[in-house]
Amino acid sequence: MADYLKKVIYLSYLEQGNKVRSAGFIKVEISGDKWAFHMHVSGMTELPEKKYDIYVANIKGKEYGIGNIFLHKGSGEWKESGAGAIPGAEGLAVREVGGFRIKISATEMIEGKFQAFPAAEEKREIYAAEKKGRPERNESRLLGKGGSFSKNGNGHKEEKVIKEERQIEPKKKTNREVLDGNREKEVKIEEIILNDKWEQLCGMYPVVHPYEDEREYISIQPKDFVIMTGDYQHLANNSFLLHGFYNYRHIVLGREPVEETGAEKTQNDRKMERGNSTENKGAYGDFFLGVPGVYYEREKMVALMFGFEAFECCGGKAEPGKFGYYLRRVRI
């Protein structure tokens, strides 16, 4: 089977080699010797409107010019695809790429680090580590429903103890305990269904990390809003959402714990939580739809008018001119 990879690389704006802020992303798709790059730069409003050279670097840091990108009002797009070596990179294969760079000046650049596949030595190390951590079939014996292991050959004795314990008559539960138990089962079933649906969506759409941390979102478009419940599909026609989508060509959807958004709950939010307290809350957190944009007080007021209650960005601190996402709760 040919090597396949679909990945989003996040770009950072650097000054004197130090990261200042996020600057967009690159979508990379590789299938065998075929490859495709889609770069999107955003939030660079202080840069002059002109073309900037794009470089690809090998894993040793050597750079090759492979194109250019025009920035208009701090944003720009660049796409390239092909098969085999990257044009203009002196035979450099995609699997040998170490990163992408946009040269702004002698002290400024936009960079995204990347390595398509681990080297052969790394693969051997990974395989050896996995093999070392895997128990031998003859050394262990799985006992009982609990999944405990025994290496002492006392399996039959332990099974006998388990059977004797199961023969003890269970304590009768009160009606209240039975009712509470049934409710807990219903909640767990709904959480399992919701979790399975989210995992399926993560397999269907590109998974991204918009805040460059462990939080996972998926990148979608208005035409994909059928994945949400019927009372949220109308957001595909939301003017604020469409404005953000046409500027940045993507929208994000993901789980966001309520305490991390800093969003104030409105009366509608509380109604939604009372009516659907088990659908998207608890350990998994709320589902949020995120529209890309730059934070300004005036923009925030417009977002609130269209139902977007919070703003989240890398580092969590919203400052004027900082790129991030305007959020609102939804259900899937």
JSON list of N, CA and C in Angstrom, two decimals, residues 260-289:
[
{"chain": "A", "resi": 260, "resn": "GLU", "atom": "N", "xyz": [-13.10, 27.10, 29.33]},
{"chain": "A", "resi": 260, "resn": "GLU", "atom": "CA", "xyz": [-11.97, 27.58, 28.55]},
{"chain": "A", "resi": 260, "resn": "GLU", "atom": "C", "xyz": [-12.36, 28.69, 27.58]},
{"chain": "A", "resi": 261, "resn": "THR", "atom": "N", "xyz": [-13.67, 28.84, 27.30]},
{"chain": "A", "resi": 261, "resn": "THR", "atom": "CA", "xyz": [-14.06, 29.86, 26.33]},
{"chain": "A", "resi": 261, "resn": "THR", "atom": "C", "xyz": [-14.25, 31.23, 26.97]},
{"chain": "A", "resi": 262, "resn": "GLY", "atom": "N", "xyz": [-14.54, 31.25, 28.26]},
{"chain": "A", "resi": 262, "resn": "GLY", "atom": "CA", "xyz": [-14.79, 32.52, 28.93]},
{"chain": "A", "resi": 262, "resn": "GLY", "atom": "C", "xyz": [-16.09, 33.16, 28.47]},
{"chain": "A", "resi": 263, "resn": "ALA", "atom": "N", "xyz": [-16.95, 32.39, 27.81]},
{"chain": "A", "resi": 263, "resn": "ALA", "atom": "CA", "xyz": [-18.19, 32.94, 27.26]},
{"chain": "A", "resi": 263, "resn": "ALA", "atom": "C", "xyz": [-19.24, 33.09, 28.37]},
{"chain": "A", "resi": 264, "resn": "GLU", "atom": "N", "xyz": [-19.95, 34.20, 28.35]},
{"chain": "A", "resi": 264, "resn": "GLU", "atom": "CA", "xyz": [-21.04, 34.41, 29.29]},
{"chain": "A", "resi": 264, "resn": "GLU", "atom": "C", "xyz": [-22.28, 33.71, 28.74]},
{"chain": "A", "resi": 265, "resn": "LYS", "atom": "N", "xyz": [-22.97, 32.98, 29.61]},
{"chain": "A", "resi": 265, "resn": "LYS", "atom": "CA", "xyz": [-24.14, 32.24, 29.17]},
{"chain": "A", "resi": 265, "resn": "LYS", "atom": "C", "xyz": [-25.34, 33.18, 29.03]},
{"chain": "A", "resi": 266, "resn": "THR", "atom": "N", "xyz": [-25.98, 33.10, 27.88]},
{"chain": "A", "resi": 266, "resn": "THR", "atom": "CA", "xyz": [-27.18, 33.89, 27.65]},
{"chain": "A", "resi": 266, "resn": "THR", "atom": "C", "xyz": [-28.40, 33.07, 28.07]},
{"chain": "A", "resi": 267, "resn": "GLN", "atom": "N", "xyz": [-29.58, 33.69, 28.05]},
{"chain": "A", "resi": 267, "resn": "GLN", "atom": "CA", "xyz": [-30.80, 32.99, 28.41]},
{"chain": "A", "resi": 267, "resn": "GLN", "atom": "C", "xyz": [-31.05, 31.81, 27.48]},
{"chain": "A", "resi": 268, "resn": "ASN", "atom": "N", "xyz": [-30.76, 31.98, 26.19]},
{"chain": "A", "resi": 268, "resn": "ASN", "atom": "CA", "xyz": [-30.93, 30.89, 25.23]},
{"chain": "A", "resi": 268, "resn": "ASN", "atom": "C", "xyz": [-29.98, 29.74, 25.53]},
{"chain": "A", "resi": 269, "resn": "ASP", "atom": "N", "xyz": [-28.73, 30.07, 25.95]},
{"chain": "A", "resi": 269, "resn": "ASP", "atom": "CA", "xyz": [-27.77, 29.03, 26.30]},
{"chain": "A", "resi": 269, "resn": "ASP", "atom": "C", "xyz": [-28.28, 28.18, 27.44]},
{"chain": "A", "resi": 270, "resn": "ARG", "atom": "N", "xyz": [-28.85, 28.85, 28.47]},
{"chain": "A", "resi": 270, "resn": "ARG", "atom": "CA", "xyz": [-29.33, 28.11, 29.64]},
{"chain": "A", "resi": 270, "resn": "ARG", "atom": "C", "xyz": [-30.51, 27.23, 29.27]},
{"chain": "A", "resi": 271, "resn": "LYS", "atom": "N", "xyz": [-31.38, 27.72, 28.38]},
{"chain": "A", "resi": 271, "resn": "LYS", "atom": "CA", "xyz": [-32.50, 26.89, 27.92]},
{"chain": "A", "resi": 271, "resn": "LYS", "atom": "C", "xyz": [-31.98, 25.67, 27.20]},
{"chain": "A", "resi": 272, "resn": "MET", "atom": "N", "xyz": [-30.95, 25.87, 26.36]},
{"chain": "A", "resi": 272, "resn": "MET", "atom": "CA", "xyz": [-30.39, 24.77, 25.60]},
{"chain": "A", "resi": 272, "resn": "MET", "atom": "C", "xyz": [-29.79, 23.71, 26.53]},
{"chain": "A", "resi": 273, "resn": "GLU", "atom": "N", "xyz": [-29.09, 24.17, 27.58]},
{"chain": "A", "resi": 273, "resn": "GLU", "atom": "CA", "xyz": [-28.47, 23.24, 28.51]},
{"chain": "A", "resi": 273, "resn": "GLU", "atom": "C", "xyz": [-29.51, 22.47, 29.31]},
{"chain": "A", "resi": 274, "resn": "ARG", "atom": "N", "xyz": [-30.62, 23.15, 29.71]},
{"chain": "A", "resi": 274, "resn": "ARG", "atom": "CA", "xyz": [-31.66, 22.45, 30.47]},
{"chain": "A", "resi": 274, "resn": "ARG", "atom": "C", "xyz": [-32.34, 21.40, 29.61]},
{"chain": "A", "resi": 275, "resn": "GLY", "atom": "N", "xyz": [-32.54, 21.71, 28.34]},
{"chain": "A", "resi": 275, "resn": "GLY", "atom": "CA", "xyz": [-33.23, 20.78, 27.46]},
{"chain": "A", "resi": 275, "resn": "GLY", "atom": "C", "xyz": [-32.35, 19.68, 26.93]},
{"chain": "A", "resi": 276, "resn": "ASN", "atom": "N", "xyz": [-31.05, 19.88, 26.92]},
{"chain": "A", "resi": 276, "resn": "ASN", "atom": "CA", "xyz": [-30.13, 18.91, 26.30]},
{"chain": "A", "resi": 276, "resn": "ASN", "atom": "C", "xyz": [-28.89, 18.71, 27.17]},
{"chain": "A", "resi": 277, "resn": "SER", "atom": "N", "xyz": [-29.11, 18.52, 28.46]},
{"chain": "A", "resi": 277, "resn": "SER", "atom": "CA", "xyz": [-28.00, 18.49, 29.40]},
{"chain": "A", "resi": 277, "resn": "SER", "atom": "C", "xyz": [-27.07, 17.32, 29.21]},
{"chain": "A", "resi": 278, "resn": "THR", "atom": "N", "xyz": [-27.52, 16.26, 28.49]},
{"chain": "A", "resi": 278, "resn": "THR", "atom": "CA", "xyz": [-26.67, 15.08, 28.34]},
{"chain": "A", "resi": 278, "resn": "THR", "atom": "C", "xyz": [-26.09, 14.95, 26.95]},
{"chain": "A", "resi": 279, "resn": "GLU", "atom": "N", "xyz": [-26.49, 15.83, 26.00]},
{"chain": "A", "resi": 279, "resn": "GLU", "atom": "CA", "xyz": [-26.07, 15.62, 24.62]},
{"chain": "A", "resi": 279, "resn": "GLU", "atom": "C", "xyz": [-24.65, 16.05, 24.35]},
{"chain": "A", "resi": 280, "resn": "ASN", "atom": "N", "xyz": [-24.23, 17.17, 24.91]},
{"chain": "A", "resi": 280, "resn": "ASN", "atom": "CA", "xyz": [-22.89, 17.64, 24.55]},
{"chain": "A", "resi": 280, "resn": "ASN", "atom": "C", "xyz": [-22.16, 18.28, 25.72]},
{"chain": "A", "resi": 281, "resn": "LYS", "atom": "N", "xyz": [-22.51, 17.84, 26.94]},
{"chain": "A", "resi": 281, "resn": "LYS", "atom": "CA", "xyz": [-21.83, 18.38, 28.10]},
{"chain": "A", "resi": 281, "resn": "LYS", "atom": "C", "xyz": [-21.15, 17.25, 28.85]},
{"chain": "A", "resi": 282, "resn": "GLY", "atom": "N", "xyz": [-20.59, 17.55, 30.01]},
{"chain": "A", "resi": 282, "resn": "GLY", "atom": "CA", "xyz": [-19.92, 16.55, 30.81]},
{"chain": "A", "resi": 282, "resn": "GLY", "atom": "C", "xyz": [-18.46, 16.48, 30.45]},
{"chain": "A", "resi": 283, "resn": "ALA", "atom": "N", "xyz": [-17.92, 15.26, 30.50]},
{"chain": "A", "resi": 283, "resn": "ALA", "atom": "CA", "xyz": [-16.48, 15.07, 30.29]},
{"chain": "A", "resi": 283, "resn": "ALA", "atom": "C", "xyz": [-16.04, 15.55, 28.92]},
{"chain": "A", "resi": 284, "resn": "TYR", "atom": "N", "xyz": [-16.94, 15.50, 27.93]},
{"chain": "A", "resi": 284, "resn": "TYR", "atom": "CA", "xyz": [-16.55, 15.85, 26.57]},
{"chain": "A", "resi": 284, "resn": "TYR", "atom": "C", "xyz": [-16.61, 17.35, 26.29]},
{"chain": "A", "resi": 285, "resn": "GLY", "atom": "N", "xyz": [-17.30, 18.12, 27.13]},
{"chain": "A", "resi": 285, "resn": "GLY", "atom": "CA", "xyz": [-17.40, 19.55, 26.88]},
{"chain": "A", "resi": 285, "resn": "GLY", "atom": "C", "xyz": [-18.41, 19.88, 25.80]},
{"chain": "A", "resi": 286, "resn": "ASP", "atom": "N", "xyz": [-18.62, 21.16, 25.56]},
{"chain": "A", "resi": 286, "resn": "ASP", "atom": "CA", "xyz": [-19.57, 21.62, 24.55]},
{"chain": "A", "resi": 286, "resn": "ASP", "atom": "C", "xyz": [-18.95, 21.55, 23.15]},
{"chain": "A", "resi": 287, "resn": "PHE", "atom": "N", "xyz": [-19.84, 21.50, 22.14]},
{"chain": "A", "resi": 287, "resn": "PHE", "atom": "CA", "xyz": [-19.40, 21.63, 20.76]},
{"chain": "A", "resi": 287, "resn": "PHE", "atom": "C", "xyz": [-19.53, 23.10, 20.36]},
{"chain": "A", "resi": 288, "resn": "PHE", "atom": "N", "xyz": [-18.49, 23.61, 19.71]},
{"chain": "A", "resi": 288, "resn": "PHE", "atom": "CA", "xyz": [-18.50, 25.01, 19.29]},
{"chain": "A", "resi": 288, "resn": "PHE", "atom": "C", "xyz": [-18.17, 25.11, 17.81]},
{"chain": "A", "resi": 289, "resn": "LEU", "atom": "N", "xyz": [-18.85, 26.05, 17.16]},
{"chain": "A", "resi": 289, "resn": "LEU", "atom": "CA", "xyz": [-18.57, 26.39, 15.77]},
{"chain": "A", "resi": 289, "resn": "LEU", "atom": "C", "xyz": [-17.71, 27.64, 15.79]}
]
